JSON list of C-alpha atoms in Angstrom, two decimals:
[
{"chain": "A", "resi": 141, "resn": "MET", "atom": "CA", "xyz": [96.64, 113.61, 97.39]},
{"chain": "A", "resi": 142, "resn": "THR", "atom": "CA", "xyz": [97.82, 110.41, 94.97]},
{"chain": "A", "resi": 143, "resn": "ASP", "atom": "CA", "xyz": [96.08, 109.50, 93.12]},
{"chain": "A", "resi": 144, "resn": "LEU", "atom": "CA", "xyz": [95.45, 105.78, 92.40]},
{"chain": "A", "resi": 145, "resn": "VAL", "atom": "CA", "xyz": [93.20, 103.02, 89.40]},
{"chain": "A", "resi": 146, "resn": "LEU", "atom": "CA", "xyz": [92.00, 99.88, 88.73]},
{"chain": "A", "resi": 147, "resn": "ARG", "atom": "CA", "xyz": [91.98, 98.36, 85.14]},
{"chain": "A", "resi": 148, "resn": "ASP", "atom": "CA", "xyz": [91.72, 95.99, 83.08]},
{"chain": "A", "resi": 149, "resn": "MET", "atom": "CA", "xyz": [95.20, 94.37, 82.81]},
{"chain": "A", "resi": 150, "resn": "THR", "atom": "CA", "xyz": [96.34, 94.39, 79.55]},
{"chain": "A", "resi": 151, "resn": "ASP", "atom": "CA", "xyz": [99.72, 92.80, 78.09]},
{"chain": "A", "resi": 152, "resn": "ALA", "atom": "CA", "xyz": [101.32, 95.93, 78.03]},
{"chain": "A", "resi": 153, "resn": "ASP", "atom": "CA", "xyz": [101.55, 96.08, 82.61]},
{"chain": "A", "resi": 154, "resn": "PHE", "atom": "CA", "xyz": [103.77, 92.57, 82.42]},
{"chain": "A", "resi": 155, "resn": "PRO", "atom": "CA", "xyz": [106.69, 93.70, 81.53]},
{"chain": "A", "resi": 156, "resn": "VAL", "atom": "CA", "xyz": [105.87, 96.14, 84.76]},
{"chain": "A", "resi": 157, "resn": "PHE", "atom": "CA", "xyz": [104.65, 93.45, 87.31]},
{"chain": "A", "resi": 158, "resn": "PHE", "atom": "CA", "xyz": [107.88, 91.21, 85.36]},
{"chain": "A", "resi": 159, "resn": "GLU", "atom": "CA", "xyz": [110.03, 93.32, 87.04]},
{"chain": "A", "resi": 160, "resn": "GLN", "atom": "CA", "xyz": [108.74, 93.93, 89.77]},
{"chain": "A", "resi": 161, "resn": "GLN", "atom": "CA", "xyz": [109.01, 90.32, 91.13]},
{"chain": "A", "resi": 162, "resn": "LEU", "atom": "CA", "xyz": [111.93, 90.19, 90.14]},
{"chain": "A", "resi": 163, "resn": "ASP", "atom": "CA", "xyz": [112.30, 91.99, 94.01]},
{"chain": "A", "resi": 164, "resn": "ALA", "atom": "CA", "xyz": [114.17, 89.91, 96.66]},
{"chain": "A", "resi": 165, "resn": "ASP", "atom": "CA", "xyz": [113.13, 91.04, 98.98]},
{"chain": "A", "resi": 166, "resn": "ALA", "atom": "CA", "xyz": [108.97, 91.42, 98.05]},
{"chain": "A", "resi": 167, "resn": "ARG", "atom": "CA", "xyz": [110.04, 88.13, 97.28]},
{"chain": "A", "resi": 168, "resn": "HIS", "atom": "CA", "xyz": [110.47, 86.88, 100.40]},
{"chain": "A", "resi": 169, "resn": "MET", "atom": "CA", "xyz": [107.23, 89.11, 101.68]},
{"chain": "A", "resi": 170, "resn": "ALA", "atom": "CA", "xyz": [105.01, 87.25, 99.57]},
{"chain": "A", "resi": 171, "resn": "ALA", "atom": "CA", "xyz": [107.59, 83.34, 100.32]},
{"chain": "A", "resi": 172, "resn": "PHE", "atom": "CA", "xyz": [104.45, 81.90, 97.31]},
{"chain": "A", "resi": 173, "resn": "THR", "atom": "CA", "xyz": [105.65, 82.93, 94.62]},
{"chain": "A", "resi": 174, "resn": "SER", "atom": "CA", "xyz": [107.34, 81.22, 91.33]},
{"chain": "A", "resi": 175, "resn": "LYS", "atom": "CA", "xyz": [110.17, 78.61, 91.49]},
{"chain": "A", "resi": 176, "resn": "ASP", "atom": "CA", "xyz": [111.94, 80.42, 89.21]},
{"chain": "A", "resi": 177, "resn": "PRO", "atom": "CA", "xyz": [111.86, 84.58, 89.31]},
{"chain": "A", "resi": 178, "resn": "THR", "atom": "CA", "xyz": [113.68, 85.14, 86.26]},
{"chain": "A", "resi": 179, "resn": "ASP", "atom": "CA", "xyz": [111.76, 82.93, 83.91]},
{"chain": "A", "resi": 180, "resn": "ARG", "atom": "CA", "xyz": [110.01, 84.83, 82.26]},
{"chain": "A", "resi": 181, "resn": "ALA", "atom": "CA", "xyz": [108.58, 82.91, 79.67]},
{"chain": "A", "resi": 182, "resn": "ALA", "atom": "CA", "xyz": [107.37, 80.46, 83.00]},
{"chain": "A", "resi": 183, "resn": "PHE", "atom": "CA", "xyz": [105.67, 84.30, 83.81]},
{"chain": "A", "resi": 184, "resn": "GLN", "atom": "CA", "xyz": [103.82, 85.19, 81.11]},
{"chain": "A", "resi": 185, "resn": "ALA", "atom": "CA", "xyz": [102.56, 81.67, 79.97]},
{"chain": "A", "resi": 186, "resn": "HIS", "atom": "CA", "xyz": [101.02, 81.76, 84.24]},
{"chain": "A", "resi": 187, "resn": "TRP", "atom": "CA", "xyz": [99.47, 85.74, 83.07]},
{"chain": "A", "resi": 188, "resn": "ALA", "atom": "CA", "xyz": [97.62, 83.79, 80.28]},
{"chain": "A", "resi": 189, "resn": "ARG", "atom": "CA", "xyz": [96.19, 81.91, 81.81]},
{"chain": "A", "resi": 190, "resn": "ASN", "atom": "CA", "xyz": [95.48, 83.35, 84.41]},
{"chain": "A", "resi": 191, "resn": "LEU", "atom": "CA", "xyz": [93.99, 86.03, 82.25]},
{"chain": "A", "resi": 192, "resn": "GLY", "atom": "CA", "xyz": [92.09, 83.63, 80.52]},
{"chain": "A", "resi": 193, "resn": "ASN", "atom": "CA", "xyz": [90.35, 81.53, 83.27]},
{"chain": "A", "resi": 194, "resn": "ALA", "atom": "CA", "xyz": [86.78, 83.76, 82.82]},
{"chain": "A", "resi": 195, "resn": "SER", "atom": "CA", "xyz": [86.45, 82.85, 86.45]},
{"chain": "A", "resi": 196, "resn": "ASN", "atom": "CA", "xyz": [89.26, 85.23, 87.14]},
{"chain": "A", "resi": 197, "resn": "LEU", "atom": "CA", "xyz": [88.83, 88.24, 87.87]},
{"chain": "A", "resi": 198, "resn": "ASN", "atom": "CA", "xyz": [92.47, 90.74, 87.15]},
{"chain": "A", "resi": 199, "resn": "LYS", "atom": "CA", "xyz": [92.66, 94.79, 88.15]},
{"chain": "A", "resi": 200, "resn": "THR", "atom": "CA", "xyz": [95.96, 96.65, 87.56]},
{"chain": "A", "resi": 201, "resn": "ILE", "atom": "CA", "xyz": [96.81, 99.27, 89.93]},
{"chain": "A", "resi": 202, "resn": "VAL", "atom": "CA", "xyz": [97.99, 102.10, 88.22]},
{"chain": "A", "resi": 203, "resn": "VAL", "atom": "CA", "xyz": [98.97, 105.13, 90.40]},
{"chain": "A", "resi": 204, "resn": "ASP", "atom": "CA", "xyz": [99.79, 108.65, 89.82]},
{"chain": "A", "resi": 205, "resn": "GLY", "atom": "CA", "xyz": [99.32, 107.31, 86.00]},
{"chain": "A", "resi": 206, "resn": "GLN", "atom": "CA", "xyz": [102.20, 104.86, 87.15]},
{"chain": "A", "resi": 207, "resn": "VAL", "atom": "CA", "xyz": [101.18, 100.63, 86.65]},
{"chain": "A", "resi": 208, "resn": "ALA", "atom": "CA", "xyz": [102.03, 100.12, 90.47]},
{"chain": "A", "resi": 209, "resn": "GLY", "atom": "CA", "xyz": [100.93, 97.57, 90.68]},
{"chain": "A", "resi": 210, "resn": "HIS", "atom": "CA", "xyz": [98.11, 94.20, 90.19]},
{"chain": "A", "resi": 211, "resn": "VAL", "atom": "CA", "xyz": [95.38, 92.47, 92.91]},
{"chain": "A", "resi": 212, "resn": "SER", "atom": "CA", "xyz": [93.12, 89.60, 91.58]},
{"chain": "A", "resi": 213, "resn": "SER", "atom": "CA", "xyz": [90.52, 87.06, 92.69]},
{"chain": "A", "resi": 214, "resn": "PHE", "atom": "CA", "xyz": [90.92, 83.20, 90.88]},
{"chain": "A", "resi": 215, "resn": "VAL", "atom": "CA", "xyz": [89.08, 80.78, 92.58]},
{"chain": "A", "resi": 216, "resn": "MET", "atom": "CA", "xyz": [91.75, 76.90, 95.00]},
{"chain": "A", "resi": 217, "resn": "ASP", "atom": "CA", "xyz": [90.45, 74.03, 96.07]},
{"chain": "A", "resi": 218, "resn": "GLY", "atom": "CA", "xyz": [86.90, 75.53, 95.81]},
{"chain": "A", "resi": 219, "resn": "GLN", "atom": "CA", "xyz": [87.92, 78.99, 98.08]},
{"chain": "A", "resi": 220, "resn": "ARG", "atom": "CA", "xyz": [87.59, 82.48, 96.23]},
{"chain": "A", "resi": 221, "resn": "GLU", "atom": "CA", "xyz": [90.61, 84.26, 97.20]},
{"chain": "A", "resi": 222, "resn": "VAL", "atom": "CA", "xyz": [92.57, 87.74, 96.42]},
{"chain": "A", "resi": 223, "resn": "THR", "atom": "CA", "xyz": [95.93, 88.72, 96.15]},
{"chain": "A", "resi": 224, "resn": "TYR", "atom": "CA", "xyz": [97.87, 91.73, 95.14]},
{"chain": "A", "resi": 225, "resn": "TRP", "atom": "CA", "xyz": [101.60, 93.07, 94.72]},
{"chain": "A", "resi": 226, "resn": "LEU", "atom": "CA", "xyz": [102.33, 96.86, 94.42]},
{"chain": "A", "resi": 227, "resn": "GLY", "atom": "CA", "xyz": [106.26, 97.66, 93.43]},
{"chain": "A", "resi": 228, "resn": "ARG", "atom": "CA", "xyz": [108.80, 98.82, 96.63]},
{"chain": "A", "resi": 229, "resn": "SER", "atom": "CA", "xyz": [108.47, 102.07, 95.60]},
{"chain": "A", "resi": 230, "resn": "TYR", "atom": "CA", "xyz": [105.37, 102.23, 96.06]},
{"chain": "A", "resi": 231, "resn": "TRP", "atom": "CA", "xyz": [105.30, 101.03, 99.79]},
{"chain": "A", "resi": 232, "resn": "GLY", "atom": "CA", "xyz": [104.15, 102.56, 103.02]},
{"chain": "A", "resi": 233, "resn": "ARG", "atom": "CA", "xyz": [101.77, 105.21, 101.50]},
{"chain": "A", "resi": 234, "resn": "GLY", "atom": "CA", "xyz": [98.49, 103.17, 102.26]},
{"chain": "A", "resi": 235, "resn": "LEU", "atom": "CA", "xyz": [98.89, 102.22, 98.93]},
{"chain": "A", "resi": 236, "resn": "ALA", "atom": "CA", "xyz": [97.66, 98.31, 99.27]},
{"chain": "A", "resi": 237, "resn": "THR", "atom": "CA", "xyz": [95.36, 99.43, 101.39]},
{"chain": "A", "resi": 238, "resn": "ARG", "atom": "CA", "xyz": [93.18, 101.42, 98.85]},
{"chain": "A", "resi": 239, "resn": "ALA", "atom": "CA", "xyz": [93.48, 99.53, 96.48]},
{"chain": "A", "resi": 240, "resn": "LEU", "atom": "CA", "xyz": [92.17, 96.31, 97.76]},
{"chain": "A", "resi": 241, "resn": "SER", "atom": "CA", "xyz": [88.87, 98.16, 99.00]},
{"chain": "A", "resi": 242, "resn": "VAL", "atom": "CA", "xyz": [88.28, 99.53, 95.83]},
{"chain": "A", "resi": 243, "resn": "PHE", "atom": "CA", "xyz": [89.06, 95.48, 94.33]},
{"chain": "A", "resi": 244, "resn": "LEU", "atom": "CA", "xyz": [86.32, 94.88, 96.67]},
{"chain": "A", "resi": 245, "resn": "THR", "atom": "CA", "xyz": [83.65, 96.43, 95.53]},
{"chain": "A", "resi": 246, "resn": "HIS", "atom": "CA", "xyz": [84.60, 94.69, 91.92]},
{"chain": "A", "resi": 247, "resn": "GLU", "atom": "CA", "xyz": [84.72, 91.44, 93.71]},
{"chain": "A", "resi": 248, "resn": "LYS", "atom": "CA", "xyz": [81.48, 91.16, 95.56]},
{"chain": "A", "resi": 249, "resn": "THR", "atom": "CA", "xyz": [82.04, 86.85, 96.33]},
{"chain": "A", "resi": 250, "resn": "ARG", "atom": "CA", "xyz": [81.48, 86.03, 99.40]},
{"chain": "A", "resi": 251, "resn": "PRO", "atom": "CA", "xyz": [82.95, 84.93, 102.04]},
{"chain": "A", "resi": 252, "resn": "LEU", "atom": "CA", "xyz": [86.64, 86.13, 100.20]},
{"chain": "A", "resi": 253, "resn": "HIS", "atom": "CA", "xyz": [89.80, 83.69, 101.37]},
{"chain": "A", "resi": 254, "resn": "ALA", "atom": "CA", "xyz": [93.02, 85.30, 101.76]},
{"chain": "A", "resi": 255, "resn": "ARG", "atom": "CA", "xyz": [96.85, 84.02, 103.10]},
{"chain": "A", "resi": 256, "resn": "ALA", "atom": "CA", "xyz": [100.05, 86.05, 104.09]},
{"chain": "A", "resi": 257, "resn": "ALA", "atom": "CA", "xyz": [102.91, 84.97, 105.12]},
{"chain": "A", "resi": 258, "resn": "LYS", "atom": "CA", "xyz": [103.13, 84.70, 109.71]},
{"chain": "A", "resi": 259, "resn": "ASP", "atom": "CA", "xyz": [106.28, 87.65, 108.77]},
{"chain": "A", "resi": 260, "resn": "ASN", "atom": "CA", "xyz": [104.66, 89.46, 106.67]},
{"chain": "A", "resi": 261, "resn": "LEU", "atom": "CA", "xyz": [102.59, 92.48, 109.03]},
{"chain": "A", "resi": 262, "resn": "GLY", "atom": "CA", "xyz": [102.25, 94.36, 106.39]},
{"chain": "A", "resi": 263, "resn": "SER", "atom": "CA", "xyz": [100.76, 91.96, 104.52]},
{"chain": "A", "resi": 264, "resn": "ARG", "atom": "CA", "xyz": [98.17, 91.07, 107.55]},
{"chain": "A", "resi": 265, "resn": "ARG", "atom": "CA", "xyz": [97.36, 95.32, 108.37]},
{"chain": "A", "resi": 266, "resn": "VAL", "atom": "CA", "xyz": [96.21, 95.64, 104.93]},
{"chain": "A", "resi": 267, "resn": "LEU", "atom": "CA", "xyz": [94.34, 92.42, 105.41]},
{"chain": "A", "resi": 268, "resn": "GLU", "atom": "CA", "xyz": [92.49, 93.69, 107.90]},
{"chain": "A", "resi": 269, "resn": "LYS", "atom": "CA", "xyz": [92.59, 97.07, 107.17]},
{"chain": "A", "resi": 270, "resn": "CYS", "atom": "CA", "xyz": [89.72, 95.80, 104.91]},
{"chain": "A", "resi": 271, "resn": "GLY", "atom": "CA", "xyz": [87.74, 93.37, 107.07]},
{"chain": "A", "resi": 272, "resn": "PHE", "atom": "CA", "xyz": [89.46, 90.22, 107.03]},
{"chain": "A", "resi": 273, "resn": "VAL", "atom": "CA", "xyz": [90.09, 88.55, 109.86]},
{"chain": "A", "resi": 274, "resn": "VAL", "atom": "CA", "xyz": [93.06, 85.52, 111.28]},
{"chain": "A", "resi": 275, "resn": "ILE", "atom": "CA", "xyz": [90.61, 82.41, 111.24]},
{"chain": "A", "resi": 276, "resn": "GLY", "atom": "CA", "xyz": [93.70, 79.79, 111.13]},
{"chain": "A", "resi": 277, "resn": "GLU", "atom": "CA", "xyz": [96.85, 78.87, 110.28]},
{"chain": "A", "resi": 278, "resn": "ASP", "atom": "CA", "xyz": [98.67, 77.22, 107.49]},
{"chain": "A", "resi": 279, "resn": "LYS", "atom": "CA", "xyz": [102.58, 76.13, 106.47]},
{"chain": "A", "resi": 280, "resn": "GLY", "atom": "CA", "xyz": [104.11, 74.38, 103.26]},
{"chain": "A", "resi": 281, "resn": "PHE", "atom": "CA", "xyz": [106.61, 75.65, 100.58]},
{"chain": "A", "resi": 282, "resn": "ALA", "atom": "CA", "xyz": [107.76, 78.48, 99.55]},
{"chain": "A", "resi": 283, "resn": "ASN", "atom": "CA", "xyz": [109.34, 78.98, 96.30]},
{"chain": "A", "resi": 284, "resn": "ALA", "atom": "CA", "xyz": [111.01, 82.16, 97.56]},
{"chain": "A", "resi": 285, "resn": "ARG", "atom": "CA", "xyz": [112.60, 81.30, 100.74]},
{"chain": "A", "resi": 286, "resn": "GLY", "atom": "CA", "xyz": [113.63, 78.22, 100.07]},
{"chain": "A", "resi": 287, "resn": "ALA", "atom": "CA", "xyz": [111.86, 77.41, 103.07]},
{"chain": "A", "resi": 288, "resn": "GLU", "atom": "CA", "xyz": [108.37, 75.88, 104.42]},
{"chain": "A", "resi": 289, "resn": "THR", "atom": "CA", "xyz": [107.21, 78.85, 105.51]},
{"chain": "A", "resi": 290, "resn": "GLU", "atom": "CA", "xyz": [103.78, 79.48, 108.72]},
{"chain": "A", "resi": 291, "resn": "GLU", "atom": "CA", "xyz": [101.06, 81.53, 106.45]},
{"chain": "A", "resi": 292, "resn": "PHE", "atom": "CA", "xyz": [98.15, 83.32, 108.47]},
{"chain": "A", "resi": 293, "resn": "LEU", "atom": "CA", "xyz": [94.68, 82.15, 106.15]},
{"chain": "A", "resi": 294, "resn": "LEU", "atom": "CA", "xyz": [91.72, 85.19, 105.97]},
{"chain": "A", "resi": 295, "resn": "ILE", "atom": "CA", "xyz": [88.44, 85.60, 105.75]},
{"chain": "A", "resi": 296, "resn": "LEU", "atom": "CA", "xyz": [86.27, 88.04, 103.62]},
{"chain": "A", "resi": 297, "resn": "ARG", "atom": "CA", "xyz": [82.80, 87.35, 105.07]},
{"chain": "A", "resi": 298, "resn": "SER", "atom": "CA", "xyz": [80.34, 91.04, 104.30]}
]
């Protein structure tokens, strides 16, 4: 079985995260990403703000000793939300579900909210396997797609 652990983020993780978010297919799936994924300074500033916010919970996903992605929770519009990213070489092996399941033992806030682009079936499936249920739909401008994109709103109640 593949070894998966979550640990606190360090600055050494950011080059891996930066390279992962340069993957055009991954960005398209995530949809709601930064305006310019090649802007390293904006990327660094984003993560500095995230780590500097004491209310955020940020974890690095480590698979077989390698940085594979990240999972975080934060407050947006008064609601606690979860987000995650897994590098493409780790897709399709159940690792996102495992990582989110472990994260949910650390993040105790309920309800906990999540969003997924409507056509991102993999992300929706991960969330549902972890107990999230669809409670609505929304749409907004997705930088990675350059277009308005529909999304599912999900919630974990317990």
